[in-house]
Amino acid sequence: MFELPKLSYDYASLEPYIDAETMQIHHTKHHAAYIQNLNDAIKGNEAIFEGKTLEQLIENLPSVPQGIREKVRNHGGGHLNHTLFWQVMTPKGQKEPKGKFGLELKRAFKDFKTFKEEFTASAMGRFGSGWAWLSVRRKKLEISSTPNQDSPLSSGARPILGIDVWEHSYYLKYQNRRADYIESWWNVVNWEEVGRRLEIALK
Ligand code: MN3
């Protein structure tokens, strides 16, 4: 049984960039629903987790019994994606990443500004609901976007940063202005956590 993870910061602490009401609904309603639906789907199929984590199942969806595969993909993906999303945000966001990760980012995308532009374009270009990602594939950084709750894990990449561009993540404050939401979101990115994830992915 999966449980809703606690956040390490208050719902109001990402203001003014992300409002408390959006955070609360997003966490306690949307994320909680993915977990509830995932738990419902795996009831009676607990054996699929024998020796395997949810990450490993999402990495290898064909290994999940067909009858629950779509549910694991959508709700399991939703659970993993949101868990990452909360962790890569912080009230103490820094303007740009430093240290080893900052250097890796510059090596892969020329400079931080170019990375931001390419990532933003990916998030803006996602038609309908989905995510934009910075992932590691074969030790290299790449930007991508996925529809719905699909995870880069399913195509062999390891996500280290992701932005939720489903309307529920910004509509209350930004209505249809996805670009404004993304621009604000950069202020709350937890570069320390993204750097930590990069180190693990490169191992
Ligand atoms: Mn969401």
CSV table of C-alpha atoms in Angstrom, one decimal, residues 39-150:
chain,number,residue,atom,x,y,z
A,39,ASN,CA,-3.7,1.0,-4.3
A,40,ASP,CA,-7.1,-0.1,-5.7
A,41,ALA,CA,-5.5,-1.4,-8.9
A,42,ILE,CA,-2.8,-3.5,-7.2
A,43,LYS,CA,-5.2,-5.1,-4.7
A,44,GLY,CA,-5.0,-8.8,-5.4
A,45,ASN,CA,-1.9,-8.2,-7.6
A,46,GLU,CA,0.6,-7.5,-4.8
A,47,ALA,CA,2.8,-10.2,-6.2
A,48,ILE,CA,4.0,-7.8,-8.9
A,49,PHE,CA,6.0,-6.0,-6.2
A,50,GLU,CA,7.9,-9.1,-5.1
A,51,GLY,CA,11.5,-7.9,-5.4
A,52,LYS,CA,10.5,-4.9,-7.4
A,53,THR,CA,9.9,-1.3,-6.6
A,54,LEU,CA,7.3,0.9,-8.3
A,55,GLU,CA,10.1,2.6,-10.2
A,56,GLN,CA,11.3,-0.7,-11.6
A,57,LEU,CA,7.7,-1.6,-12.7
A,58,ILE,CA,7.3,1.8,-14.5
A,59,GLU,CA,10.7,1.2,-16.1
A,60,ASN,CA,9.4,-2.1,-17.5
A,61,LEU,CA,5.7,-1.6,-18.1
A,62,PRO,CA,5.4,-4.7,-20.3
A,63,SER,CA,6.3,-6.8,-17.2
A,64,VAL,CA,3.0,-5.6,-15.5
A,65,PRO,CA,0.0,-7.8,-16.1
A,66,GLN,CA,-2.0,-6.4,-19.0
A,67,GLY,CA,-5.2,-6.1,-16.9
A,68,ILE,CA,-3.7,-3.4,-14.6
A,69,ARG,CA,-0.9,-2.1,-16.8
A,70,GLU,CA,-2.7,1.2,-17.8
A,71,LYS,CA,-3.6,1.8,-14.2
A,72,VAL,CA,-0.1,1.3,-13.0
A,73,ARG,CA,1.2,3.5,-15.8
A,74,ASN,CA,-1.2,6.3,-15.0
A,75,HIS,CA,-1.6,6.2,-11.3
A,76,GLY,CA,1.8,4.7,-10.4
A,77,GLY,CA,3.3,7.3,-12.8
A,78,GLY,CA,1.2,10.0,-11.1
A,79,HIS,CA,2.5,9.0,-7.7
A,80,LEU,CA,6.2,8.9,-8.7
A,81,ASN,CA,6.0,12.1,-10.8
A,82,HIS,CA,4.3,14.1,-8.0
A,83,THR,CA,6.7,12.7,-5.3
A,84,LEU,CA,9.6,14.0,-7.4
A,85,PHE,CA,7.8,17.3,-8.1
A,86,TRP,CA,7.4,18.1,-4.4
A,87,GLN,CA,11.0,17.3,-3.7
A,88,VAL,CA,12.5,19.4,-6.5
A,89,MET,CA,10.8,22.5,-5.1
A,90,THR,CA,11.8,24.5,-2.1
A,91,PRO,CA,10.9,27.9,-0.5
A,92,LYS,CA,14.7,28.5,-0.5
A,93,GLY,CA,15.2,28.4,-4.2
A,94,GLN,CA,18.4,29.7,-5.7
A,95,LYS,CA,18.6,31.6,-9.0
A,96,GLU,CA,20.8,29.0,-10.6
A,97,PRO,CA,22.6,25.8,-9.8
A,98,LYS,CA,26.1,25.8,-8.6
A,99,GLY,CA,28.9,23.3,-8.1
A,100,LYS,CA,29.3,20.1,-10.2
A,101,PHE,CA,25.7,20.1,-11.4
A,102,GLY,CA,26.0,23.7,-12.6
A,103,LEU,CA,29.0,22.7,-14.6
A,104,GLU,CA,27.3,19.6,-16.0
A,105,LEU,CA,24.3,21.8,-17.1
A,106,LYS,CA,26.6,24.3,-18.8
A,107,ARG,CA,28.5,21.5,-20.6
A,108,ALA,CA,25.2,20.0,-21.9
A,109,PHE,CA,23.3,23.2,-22.8
A,110,LYS,CA,26.1,25.8,-23.3
A,111,ASP,CA,24.8,28.0,-20.4
A,112,PHE,CA,22.0,28.1,-17.8
A,113,LYS,CA,20.0,30.6,-19.9
A,114,THR,CA,19.9,28.2,-22.8
A,115,PHE,CA,18.9,25.3,-20.6
A,116,LYS,CA,16.1,27.3,-19.2
A,117,GLU,CA,14.9,28.4,-22.6
A,118,GLU,CA,14.9,24.8,-23.9
A,119,PHE,CA,13.2,23.4,-20.9
A,120,THR,CA,10.6,26.1,-20.9
A,121,ALA,CA,9.9,25.5,-24.6
A,122,SER,CA,9.4,21.8,-23.9
A,123,ALA,CA,7.0,22.6,-21.1
A,124,MET,CA,5.1,25.1,-23.3
A,125,GLY,CA,5.1,22.7,-26.2
A,126,ARG,CA,3.3,19.9,-24.3
A,127,PHE,CA,-0.2,19.9,-25.8
A,128,GLY,CA,-2.8,19.3,-23.1
A,129,SER,CA,-1.7,17.6,-19.8
A,130,GLY,CA,1.7,16.4,-19.0
A,131,TRP,CA,5.2,17.1,-17.8
A,132,ALA,CA,8.6,18.5,-18.9
A,133,TRP,CA,11.7,16.8,-17.7
A,134,LEU,CA,15.4,17.0,-17.2
A,135,SER,CA,16.6,13.4,-17.2
A,136,VAL,CA,19.8,11.4,-17.4
A,137,ARG,CA,20.0,8.9,-20.3
A,138,ARG,CA,23.2,6.9,-20.7
A,139,LYS,CA,25.1,9.4,-18.4
A,140,LYS,CA,23.9,12.4,-20.5
A,141,LEU,CA,21.4,15.2,-19.6
A,142,GLU,CA,18.4,15.5,-21.8
A,143,ILE,CA,15.2,17.6,-21.9
A,144,SER,CA,12.0,15.9,-22.8
A,145,SER,CA,8.3,16.0,-22.2
A,146,THR,CA,5.7,13.3,-21.6
A,147,PRO,CA,1.9,13.3,-21.9
A,148,ASN,CA,-0.5,12.5,-19.0
A,149,GLN,CA,1.5,10.8,-16.1
A,150,ASP,CA,4.0,9.0,-18.3
